[in-house]
Short mmCIF file of C-alpha atoms (C1' of nucleotides) in Angstrom, two decimals:
data_model
loop_
_atom_site.label_atom_id
_atom_site.label_comp_id
_atom_site.label_asym_id
_atom_site.label_seq_id
_atom_site.Cartn_x
_atom_site.Cartn_y
_atom_site.Cartn_z
CA MET A 1 121.88 76.22 102.82
CA THR A 2 125.06 78.76 101.52
CA MET A 3 124.23 82.14 103.59
CA LYS A 4 126.39 84.22 102.15
CA ALA A 5 127.76 86.24 104.84
CA ARG A 6 128.70 89.84 104.36
CA ARG A 7 130.68 91.55 106.86
CA GLY A 8 129.52 93.64 109.30
CA GLU A 9 126.40 90.77 109.32
CA ARG A 10 125.78 91.82 113.25
CA ARG A 11 123.26 87.89 113.35
CA THR A 12 124.65 84.55 112.79
CA ASP A 13 120.30 84.61 111.16
CA ALA A 14 120.25 87.68 109.91
CA LEU A 15 117.84 88.40 106.67
CA SER A 16 118.87 87.13 103.73
CA LYS A 17 117.68 86.06 100.67
CA ASP A 18 119.04 82.46 100.96
CA ARG A 19 117.28 82.21 104.43
CA ILE A 20 114.07 83.64 103.63
CA VAL A 21 113.56 81.75 100.00
CA GLU A 22 114.99 78.31 102.63
CA VAL A 23 112.23 79.51 104.88
CA ALA A 24 109.88 79.58 101.77
CA ILE A 25 110.38 75.82 100.43
CA ALA A 26 109.95 74.69 103.62
CA ILE A 27 106.69 76.51 104.33
CA LEU A 28 105.56 75.25 101.57
CA ASP A 29 106.91 71.73 100.96
CA ALA A 30 105.06 70.95 104.46
CA GLU A 31 102.04 72.60 104.20
CA GLY A 32 101.60 73.28 100.62
CA GLU A 33 101.02 76.87 97.70
CA SER A 34 98.28 78.36 99.90
CA ALA A 35 100.13 77.78 103.68
CA LEU A 36 102.62 80.24 102.34
CA THR A 37 101.86 83.94 103.38
CA PHE A 38 104.48 86.74 103.98
CA ARG A 39 102.54 87.72 106.84
CA THR A 40 103.21 83.62 108.14
CA LEU A 41 106.31 83.50 106.06
CA ALA A 42 108.23 86.89 108.58
CA ALA A 43 106.21 85.17 111.75
CA ARG A 44 108.96 82.29 111.32
CA LEU A 45 111.29 84.04 110.38
CA ALA A 46 111.09 86.50 113.41
CA THR A 47 110.42 89.53 111.32
CA GLY A 48 107.88 91.87 109.94
CA ALA A 49 106.11 91.19 107.01
CA GLY A 50 107.37 94.41 105.05
CA ALA A 51 110.84 93.45 105.99
CA ILE A 52 110.71 90.57 103.07
CA TYR A 53 110.51 93.30 100.65
CA TRP A 54 113.82 94.89 101.17
CA HIS A 55 115.70 91.21 100.33
CA VAL A 56 112.86 90.06 97.49
CA ALA A 57 110.75 92.07 94.86
CA ASP A 58 107.64 90.53 95.46
CA LYS A 59 105.84 86.74 95.97
CA THR A 60 106.46 85.93 92.47
CA ALA A 61 109.88 86.43 92.57
CA LEU A 62 109.91 84.17 95.43
CA LEU A 63 108.49 81.59 94.30
CA THR A 64 110.24 82.15 91.27
CA ALA A 65 113.61 82.23 93.42
CA ALA A 66 112.57 79.13 95.39
CA THR A 67 111.28 77.34 91.81
CA GLY A 68 115.37 78.16 90.10
CA ASP A 69 116.77 76.69 92.95
CA LEU A 70 114.56 72.98 93.02
CA ILE A 71 115.24 73.40 88.90
CA ASP A 72 118.94 74.26 89.31
CA ARG A 73 119.73 71.06 91.76
CA ALA A 74 117.62 68.39 90.04
CA LEU A 75 119.32 69.43 86.57
CA ALA A 76 122.58 70.04 88.28
CA GLU A 77 123.54 66.25 87.64
CA GLY A 78 125.18 65.19 84.30
CA ASP A 79 124.11 63.20 81.74
CA ASP A 80 126.29 62.56 79.04
CA ALA A 81 124.18 59.69 78.45
CA PRO A 82 123.29 59.31 74.58
CA PRO A 83 121.04 62.25 73.40
CA ARG A 84 117.62 59.30 73.63
CA GLN A 85 118.35 58.80 76.80
CA ALA A 86 119.19 61.85 78.09
CA VAL A 87 115.66 63.40 77.10
CA ARG A 88 114.13 61.01 78.67
CA ALA A 89 116.34 61.54 81.94
CA LEU A 90 116.06 64.82 82.07
CA ALA A 91 112.23 64.63 81.49
CA LEU A 92 111.94 62.29 84.66
CA ARG A 93 113.96 65.16 86.61
CA VAL A 94 111.97 67.57 86.26
CA PHE A 95 108.85 65.43 86.84
CA ASP A 96 109.51 63.72 89.75
CA LEU A 97 111.17 67.25 91.25
CA ILE A 98 107.39 68.46 90.67
CA ASP A 99 106.03 65.20 91.80
CA ALA A 100 107.49 65.61 95.10
CA HIS A 101 107.22 69.87 95.28
CA SER A 102 104.26 70.26 93.46
CA TRP A 103 104.11 73.90 94.30
CA VAL A 104 106.41 74.24 91.79
CA GLY A 105 104.71 72.53 88.98
CA GLY A 106 101.80 75.16 89.87
CA HIS A 107 104.77 78.11 89.51
CA LEU A 108 105.70 76.81 85.92
CA ALA A 109 102.90 76.24 84.31
CA ARG A 110 101.91 79.96 85.77
CA GLU A 111 105.04 81.55 85.02
CA PRO A 112 106.50 79.75 82.07
CA TRP A 113 108.84 82.73 81.24
CA GLN A 114 111.14 82.48 84.91
CA PRO A 115 114.40 81.25 84.77
CA ALA A 116 113.80 77.75 85.27
CA MET A 117 112.01 77.17 82.38
CA LEU A 118 114.50 78.24 80.09
CA ARG A 119 117.13 76.69 81.88
CA ILE A 120 114.76 72.94 81.15
CA PHE A 121 114.12 74.79 77.34
CA GLU A 122 118.14 74.98 76.97
CA GLY A 123 118.31 70.75 78.18
CA VAL A 124 115.56 69.87 76.28
CA GLY A 125 117.23 72.07 73.13
CA ARG A 126 120.03 70.38 73.15
CA GLN A 127 118.95 67.13 73.36
CA ILE A 128 117.62 67.39 70.52
CA GLN A 129 119.73 69.00 68.68
CA ALA A 130 122.60 65.62 69.44
CA LEU A 131 118.99 64.13 68.31
CA GLY A 132 119.90 65.27 64.84
CA VAL A 133 116.69 67.02 64.77
CA PRO A 134 116.98 69.56 61.38
CA GLU A 135 117.54 73.39 62.84
CA SER A 136 114.39 74.15 61.19
CA THR A 137 112.01 72.20 63.94
CA GLN A 138 114.63 71.98 67.02
CA PHE A 139 112.42 75.58 67.78
CA ASN A 140 108.46 73.49 67.69
CA ALA A 141 110.51 70.12 68.93
CA ALA A 142 111.73 71.64 72.13
CA THR A 143 108.73 73.74 72.60
CA ALA A 144 106.59 70.88 72.18
CA LEU A 145 108.37 68.91 74.43
CA VAL A 146 108.60 71.81 77.36
CA ASN A 147 105.04 72.47 76.92
CA TYR A 148 104.08 68.87 77.53
CA ILE A 149 105.93 69.10 80.56
CA LEU A 150 104.00 72.12 81.61
CA GLY A 151 101.05 70.45 80.94
CA CYS A 152 101.50 67.76 82.85
CA ALA A 153 103.93 70.18 85.94
CA GLY A 154 99.96 72.24 86.27
CA GLN A 155 98.80 68.82 86.08
CA ASN A 156 99.91 67.61 89.49
CA ALA A 157 99.61 70.65 91.37
CA ALA A 158 96.27 70.14 90.52
CA ASN A 159 96.20 66.98 91.80
CA ALA A 160 98.40 67.95 94.50
CA ARG A 161 95.40 70.22 95.53
CA LEU A 162 92.69 67.95 94.89
CA MET A 163 94.41 65.36 97.14
CA PRO A 164 96.61 67.16 99.73
CA PRO A 165 98.90 64.64 102.10
CA GLY A 166 97.07 62.24 104.44
CA THR A 167 94.27 62.33 101.37
CA ASP A 168 93.54 58.27 100.16
CA ARG A 169 95.37 58.04 96.73
CA ASP A 170 93.37 54.80 95.49
CA ALA A 171 89.87 56.44 97.22
CA ALA A 172 90.27 59.91 95.92
CA LEU A 173 90.77 57.68 92.36
CA ALA A 174 88.46 55.70 92.53
CA ALA A 175 86.09 58.20 93.24
CA PHE A 176 86.81 60.37 90.24
CA ALA A 177 86.13 56.86 87.76
CA ALA A 178 82.82 56.27 89.19
CA GLU A 179 81.98 59.92 88.56
CA TRP A 180 83.44 59.20 84.40
CA THR A 181 81.52 56.14 84.45
CA LYS A 182 77.80 58.05 85.36
CA LEU A 183 78.57 59.81 82.34
CA ASP A 184 76.25 59.62 79.89
CA PRO A 185 77.41 56.76 77.60
CA ALA A 186 76.35 58.73 74.24
CA GLU A 187 78.34 62.24 75.41
CA HIS A 188 81.04 60.64 76.56
CA PRO A 189 81.98 56.67 75.12
CA PHE A 190 85.55 57.24 75.53
CA VAL A 191 86.11 58.60 78.91
CA ARG A 192 83.40 55.60 80.86
CA LYS A 193 85.58 53.24 79.02
CA MET A 194 89.10 55.09 80.11
CA ALA A 195 87.72 54.77 83.67
CA ALA A 196 88.87 51.88 84.22
CA ARG A 197 92.48 52.82 83.85
CA LEU A 198 92.28 56.06 85.90
CA GLY A 199 92.26 53.54 89.24
CA ASP A 200 95.54 51.73 88.12
CA HIS A 201 97.65 54.46 85.90
CA ASP A 202 101.48 55.34 86.81
CA ASP A 203 101.60 58.77 86.64
CA ARG A 204 105.16 58.54 86.11
CA GLU A 205 104.68 55.61 83.37
CA GLN A 206 102.24 57.80 82.01
CA PHE A 207 104.02 61.19 81.50
CA LEU A 208 107.54 59.12 80.02
CA ALA A 209 105.21 57.91 77.32
CA GLY A 210 104.02 61.01 75.98
CA VAL A 211 107.80 61.93 76.34
CA ASP A 212 107.82 58.95 74.17
CA LEU A 213 105.45 59.68 71.88
CA ILE A 214 107.31 62.89 70.78
CA LEU A 215 110.29 62.03 70.64
CA ALA A 216 108.68 58.67 68.08
CA GLY A 217 107.01 61.74 66.25
CA LEU A 218 110.91 63.21 65.81
CA GLU A 219 112.05 60.65 64.99
CA ALA A 220 109.87 59.14 62.21
CA GLY A 221 109.88 62.95 61.03
CA ARG A 222 113.73 62.50 60.75
CA MET B 1 71.48 84.09 75.70
CA THR B 2 69.30 81.43 76.84
CA MET B 3 67.29 82.32 79.99
CA LYS B 4 65.47 80.07 81.51
CA ALA B 5 62.72 82.40 82.27
CA ARG B 6 61.06 81.23 85.12
CA ARG B 7 57.78 81.55 85.20
CA GLY B 8 56.98 84.12 88.43
CA GLU B 9 59.35 85.49 87.51
CA ARG B 10 59.86 89.63 88.59
CA ARG B 11 61.78 91.78 86.02
CA THR B 12 63.44 91.10 82.52
CA ASP B 13 67.31 91.06 83.96
CA ALA B 14 66.16 88.99 86.98
CA LEU B 15 69.24 86.83 88.20
CA SER B 16 70.05 84.20 86.63
CA LYS B 17 72.91 81.56 86.60
CA ASP B 18 73.23 81.83 82.75
CA ARG B 19 72.73 85.47 83.16
CA ILE B 20 75.85 85.99 85.75
CA VAL B 21 78.11 84.00 84.17
CA GLU B 22 76.88 85.90 80.47
CA VAL B 23 78.22 88.96 81.95
CA ALA B 24 81.39 87.25 83.62
CA ILE B 25 82.60 86.56 80.23
CA ALA B 26 82.43 89.83 79.07
CA ILE B 27 83.87 91.25 82.00
CA LEU B 28 87.00 88.88 81.88
CA ASP B 29 87.46 89.37 77.63
CA ALA B 30 87.21 92.82 78.04
CA GLU B 31 89.42 93.33 81.17
CA GLY B 32 91.00 90.26 81.38
CA GLU B 33 91.09 87.62 84.69
CA SER B 34 92.10 89.98 87.34
CA ALA B 35 89.41 92.09 86.76
CA LEU B 36 86.81 89.52 87.15
CA THR B 37 85.36 90.16 90.86
CA PHE B 38 82.28 90.25 93.13
CA ARG B 39 82.02 93.08 93.48
CA THR B 40 82.19 94.49 89.61
CA LEU B 41 80.41 91.35 88.96
CA ALA B 42 77.34 92.51 91.07
CA ALA B 43 77.76 95.58 90.68
CA ARG B 44 77.16 95.36 86.89
CA LEU B 45 74.60 92.75 87.19
CA ALA B 46 72.73 96.06 90.05
CA THR B 47 72.90 94.11 92.83
CA GLY B 48 74.63 93.04 96.04
CA ALA B 49 77.95 90.55 95.92
CA GLY B 50 76.42 87.79 98.21
CA ALA B 51 73.75 87.73 95.57
CA ILE B 52 76.16 85.66 93.16
CA TYR B 53 76.01 82.93 95.67
CA TRP B 54 72.73 81.88 95.29
CA HIS B 55 73.37 81.14 91.58
CA VAL B 56 76.91 80.11 92.21
CA ALA B 57 78.61 78.25 94.68
CA ASP B 58 82.06 80.16 93.93
CA LYS B 59 84.32 82.01 91.83
CA THR B 60 85.53 78.20 90.65
CA ALA B 61 82.34 77.13 90.10
CA LEU B 62 81.79 80.36 87.39
CA LEU B 63 85.28 80.00 85.97
CA THR B 64 84.01 76.29 85.73
CA ALA B 65 80.78 77.54 84.73
CA ALA B 66 82.25 79.97 81.83
CA THR B 67 84.90 77.81 80.36
CA GLY B 68 82.18 74.91 79.78
CA ASP B 69 80.17 77.50 77.86
CA LEU B 70 82.65 78.65 76.13
CA ILE B 71 84.28 75.21 75.18
CA ASP B 72 81.10 73.14 74.43
CA ARG B 73 80.28 76.44 72.15
CA ALA B 74 83.57 75.43 70.25
CA LEU B 75 82.98 72.17 70.19
CA ALA B 76 80.11 71.76 68.68
CA GLU B 77 81.18 72.20 65.31
CA GLY B 78 80.62 68.50 64.03
CA ASP B 79 83.74 66.59 62.03
CA ASP B 80 82.97 64.02 60.64
CA ALA B 81 86.45 64.30 58.68
CA PRO B 82 88.90 61.17 58.99
CA PRO B 83 90.47 61.14 61.84
CA ARG B 84 93.84 62.39 62.24
CA GLN B 85 92.66 65.67 60.51
CA ALA B 86 89.58 66.02 62.46
CA VAL B 87 91.44 65.55 65.37
CA ARG B 88 94.28 68.71 64.62
CA ALA B 89 90.92 70.45 63.60
CA LEU B 90 89.34 69.81 67.18
CA ALA B 91 92.99 71.20 68.59
CA LEU B 92 92.71 73.90 66.38
CA ARG B 93 89.24 74.81 67.82
CA VAL B 94 90.87 74.79 71.58
CA PHE B 95 93.16 76.41 70.36
CA ASP B 96 92.10 79.52 68.93
CA LEU B 97 89.04 79.64 71.93
CA ILE B 98 92.22 79.91 74.30
CA ASP B 99 93.77 82.59 72.50
CA ALA B 100 90.66 84.54 71.89
CA HIS B 101 89.44 84.53 75.71
CA SER B 102 93.34 83.67 77.55
CA TRP B 103 91.24 82.99 81.08
CA VAL B 104 90.14 79.92 79.57
CA GLY B 105 93.62 78.44 79.08
CA GLY B 106 94.15 80.17 82.47
CA HIS B 107 91.26 78.00 84.10
CA LEU B 108 91.68 74.81 82.47
CA ALA B 109 95.43 75.06 83.38
CA ARG B 110 94.72 75.63 86.88
CA GLU B 111 91.53 73.39 87.27
CA PRO B 112 91.97 70.22 84.46
CA TRP B 113 89.44 67.87 86.35
CA GLN B 114 86.35 69.96 85.24
CA PRO B 115 84.09 68.83 82.67
CA ALA B 116 85.33 71.13 79.64
CA MET B 117 88.62 69.28 80.04
CA LEU B 118 86.68 65.54 80.11
CA ARG B 119 84.95 67.26 77.25
CA ILE B 120 88.34 67.95 75.21
CA PHE B 121 89.63 64.70 76.42
CA GLU B 122 87.05 62.99 74.90
CA GLY B 123 86.90 64.53 71.58
CA VAL B 124 90.66 63.89 71.12
CA GLY B 125 89.99 60.07 72.65
CA ARG B 126 87.14 59.86 70.43
CA GLN B 127 89.53 60.21 67.21
CA ILE B 128 92.79 58.11 68.63
CA GLN B 129 90.34 55.55 69.13
CA ALA B 130 88.90 55.54 65.35
CA LEU B 131 93.28 56.29 64.40
CA GLY B 132 93.67 52.72 65.16
CA VAL B 133 95.30 53.65 68.19
CA PRO B 134 95.25 50.38 70.40
CA GLU B 135 92.97 50.23 73.08
CA SER B 136 96.65 49.82 75.64
CA THR B 137 97.93 52.64 74.52
CA GLN B 138 95.06 55.22 74.04
CA PHE B 139 94.93 56.09 77.49
CA ASN B 140 98.60 57.51 77.21
CA ALA B 141 98.03 59.19 74.13
CA ALA B 142 94.98 60.83 75.04
CA THR B 143 96.51 62.00 77.73
CA ALA B 144 99.31 63.21 76.30
CA LEU B 145 97.64 65.00 74.28
CA VAL B 146 95.29 66.82 76.39
CA ASN B 147 98.79 67.05 78.68
CA TYR B 148 99.92 69.40 75.86
CA ILE B 149 97.28 71.11 75.06
CA LEU B 150 96.75 72.66 78.73
CA GLY B 151 100.34 73.20 78.54
CA CYS B 152 99.75 75.19 75.46
CA ALA B 153 97.30 76.50 77.08
CA GLY B 154 98.47 77.89 80.18
CA GLN B 155 101.49 78.92 77.99
CA ASN B 156 98.72 81.83 76.03
CA ALA B 157 97.04 82.95 79.45
CA ALA B 158 101.15 83.83 80.80
CA ASN B 159 101.41 85.40 77.55
CA ALA B 160 98.20 87.39 77.50
CA ARG B 161 99.19 88.62 81.27
CA LEU B 162 102.79 89.36 79.81
CA MET B 163 101.20 91.78 77.32
CA PRO B 164 98.14 93.17 78.00
CA PRO B 165 95.53 94.42 74.66
CA GLY B 166 96.90 97.57 73.74
CA THR B 167 100.76 95.43 74.00
CA ASP B 168 103.19 95.76 70.86
CA ARG B 169 103.33 92.12 70.14
CA ASP B 170 106.42 92.90 68.65
CA ALA B 171 108.04 94.64 70.39
CA ALA B 172 107.52 92.81 73.76
CA LEU B 173 109.05 89.71 71.26
CA ALA B 174 111.90 91.55 70.35
CA ALA B 175 113.09 92.60 74.08
CA PHE B 176 112.50 88.53 75.19
CA ALA B 177 115.13 87.54 72.69
CA ALA B 178 117.46 89.99 73.09
CA GLU B 179 117.19 88.98 77.21
CA TRP B 180 117.78 85.22 75.48
CA THR B 181 120.68 86.75 73.60
CA LYS B 182 122.64 88.46 76.66
CA LEU B 183 123.05 84.87 78.16
CA ASP B 184 125.84 83.08 79.55
CA PRO B 185 126.87 81.23 75.73
CA ALA B 186 128.23 78.59 77.64
CA GLU B 187 124.68 78.01 79.65
CA HIS B 188 122.47 78.63 77.33
CA PRO B 189 123.66 78.08 73.73
CA PHE B 190 120.28 76.58 72.64
CA VAL B 191 118.14 79.43 73.76
CA ARG B 192 120.52 81.81 71.92
CA LYS B 193 120.57 80.77 68.89
CA MET B 194 116.75 80.30 69.38
CA ALA B 195 116.31 84.00 70.08
CA ALA B 196 116.39 84.67 66.84
CA ARG B 197 113.07 82.17 66.10
CA LEU B 198 111.51 84.08 68.60
CA GLY B 199 110.37 86.76 66.61
CA ASP B 200 108.75 85.69 63.36
CA HIS B 201 107.68 82.17 64.59
CA ASP B 202 103.86 81.97 65.30
CA ASP B 203 102.31 80.57 67.94
CA ARG B 204 99.06 78.32 66.47
CA GLU B 205 101.40 77.38 63.76
CA GLN B 206 103.95 75.76 66.34
CA PHE B 207 101.08 74.45 68.59
CA LEU B 208 99.91 72.51 65.55
CA ALA B 209 103.91 71.08 64.91
CA GLY B 210 103.17 70.30 68.51
CA VAL B 211 99.82 68.42 68.08
CA ASP B 212 101.43 66.59 64.33
CA LEU B 213 104.40 65.66 66.53
CA ILE B 214 102.31 63.34 68.53
CA LEU B 215 100.79 62.27 66.26
CA ALA B 216 103.35 60.77 64.66
CA GLY B 217 104.45 59.53 67.06
CA LEU B 218 101.13 57.06 67.91
CA GLU B 219 101.81 56.61 63.86
CA ALA B 220 105.62 55.58 64.31
CA GLY B 221 104.00 52.75 67.25
CA ARG B 222 102.10 51.89 65.32
"C1'" DA C 1 62.75 82.15 97.08
"C1'" DC C 2 65.13 84.87 96.46
"C1'" DC C 3 68.62 89.14 97.55
"C1'" DT C 4 70.66 93.53 100.21
"C1'" DG C 5 75.10 95.08 101.21
"C1'" DA C 6 77.75 95.02 106.05
"C1'" DA C 7 80.79 92.45 108.71
"C1'" DC C 8 84.28 88.83 108.69
"C1'" DA C 9 88.23 87.05 107.67
"C1'" DC C 10 91.62 86.81 105.22
"C1'" DC C 11 95.49 89.00 101.54
"C1'" DG C 12 99.52 91.70 99.07
"C1'" DT C 13 102.25 95.62 99.84
"C1'" DT C 14 103.81 100.34 100.99
"C1'" DC C 15 105.60 103.09 104.05
"C1'" DA C 16 107.26 106.13 108.17
"C1'" DA C 17 109.76 106.05 111.44
"C1'" DG C 18 113.30 103.28 113.99
"C1'" DT C 19 118.06 102.03 114.20
"C1'" DA D 1 121.52 99.46 105.48
"C1'" DC D 2 118.53 97.26 107.15
"C1'" DC D 3 114.23 95.71 110.15
"C1'" DT D 4 109.52 97.33 112.41
"C1'" DG D 5 104.57 97.19 112.73
"C1'" DA D 6 100.84 99.86 111.61
"C1'" DA D 7 97.58 101.09 107.40
"C1'" DC D 8 95.89 100.79 102.74
"C1'" DA D 9 93.44 98.95 99.60
"C1'" DC D 10 92.28 95.27 98.01
"C1'" DC D 11 89.96 90.23 98.31
"C1'" DG D 12 86.20 85.80 98.52
"C1'" DT D 13 82.59 84.87 101.42
"C1'" DT D 14 78.98 84.24 105.09
"C1'" DC D 15 74.98 85.92 106.87
"C1'" DA D 16 71.71 88.00 109.20
"C1'" DA D 17 67.96 90.83 107.70
"C1'" DG D 18 64.50 91.77 104.62
"C1'" DT D 19 60.83 91.52 100.11
#
DNA sequence: ACCTGAACACCGTTCAAGT
DNA sequence: ACCTGAACACCGTTCAAGT
């Protein structure tokens, strides 16, 4: 997108970190996490695989840069809503991003110590502060929320791996529900009862319900 | 441990799924997730790499079996405590297990649709039921708790990767805190303020604080 | 039925050599 | 300064061949 065109650059489509990340995201989005290879990426960029290493340290750094780009974009929209609504909106933006790009969820879950995660932590923390949570519990509260988001991110990535684009989602969930129902009633009574809810539940709503639970706990402690 | 000794077996140390899993766990615990290779595993078992495939479908299945073993063992201890204490105890047992075997955290986060996860879900759900949570919210509540645990599991695995055994934990955390302090005060005021708490926080305590937050939210909704 | 081990089809990463 | 592409050091997995 914003290609830092340097002076003295020869071709319009010269290699640059931005362009590499851009193409990586395109591959990731279109074909999934497992399709991103330095060889395929290099082919798409019409270079050698080694060339990429001049611009990016390694594959983890590449994924981190790609994740950072998307998270930045997702968090860019301002929110001057009251804190309670603002956290929900923030969480929801992260959820929707991960839902649209499941590999982001995978990378966040795998590498939580990355700038994008810090940005989420910052956004969450600010609202928690605005919520009037006492200083002594702000750290725990923000961490809890972020860890919850992280867990959902991983779940989402796993789901995407399990049901690649083109999969009949309803059928896949029905298959899981059927398996749950086959479990030993003595050992898994609760799971069996929940099988019925698997099919008609809404991931997004469920995600938000978890956020609300944590926020409610925070307000109860107030 | 419990080697299903089949009739007609030749050597005492014949290959079996149990023995493979046992040795895999030993490698994982001693040298970390990246050290487990079908080649090293086969070498340790004094066989060829291909032999393992007769007993285990693939590497994921191996990790799943190993994780299942440890989770089973960790959840085996009964808890006839009141539900509130029982969930905390259950969560804590999972945390301590993951803390001792970080690869379990990694695998749970990577593959949430596994029996071990279902067992955790079952345990959590039962107590949530006992807590008197209305049926309509039991699914969301149990999922939230499990997703939170999942997120912490991933965090823990990432931490272990970042600070392998022998690392000075205090120094590593101090380094992170120093980096946080170097962030732009305009963009990361909250993170900067939290840097001070990074060093003296207790992971286990923080984990439990998150569980309590969710439980408090559940009781507030009651 | 169970095991062997070479071979296959990949990976990420490095690096001498080029321009 | 930046790119090329062969080569290195691995992987998980398969499978013909053995016992």
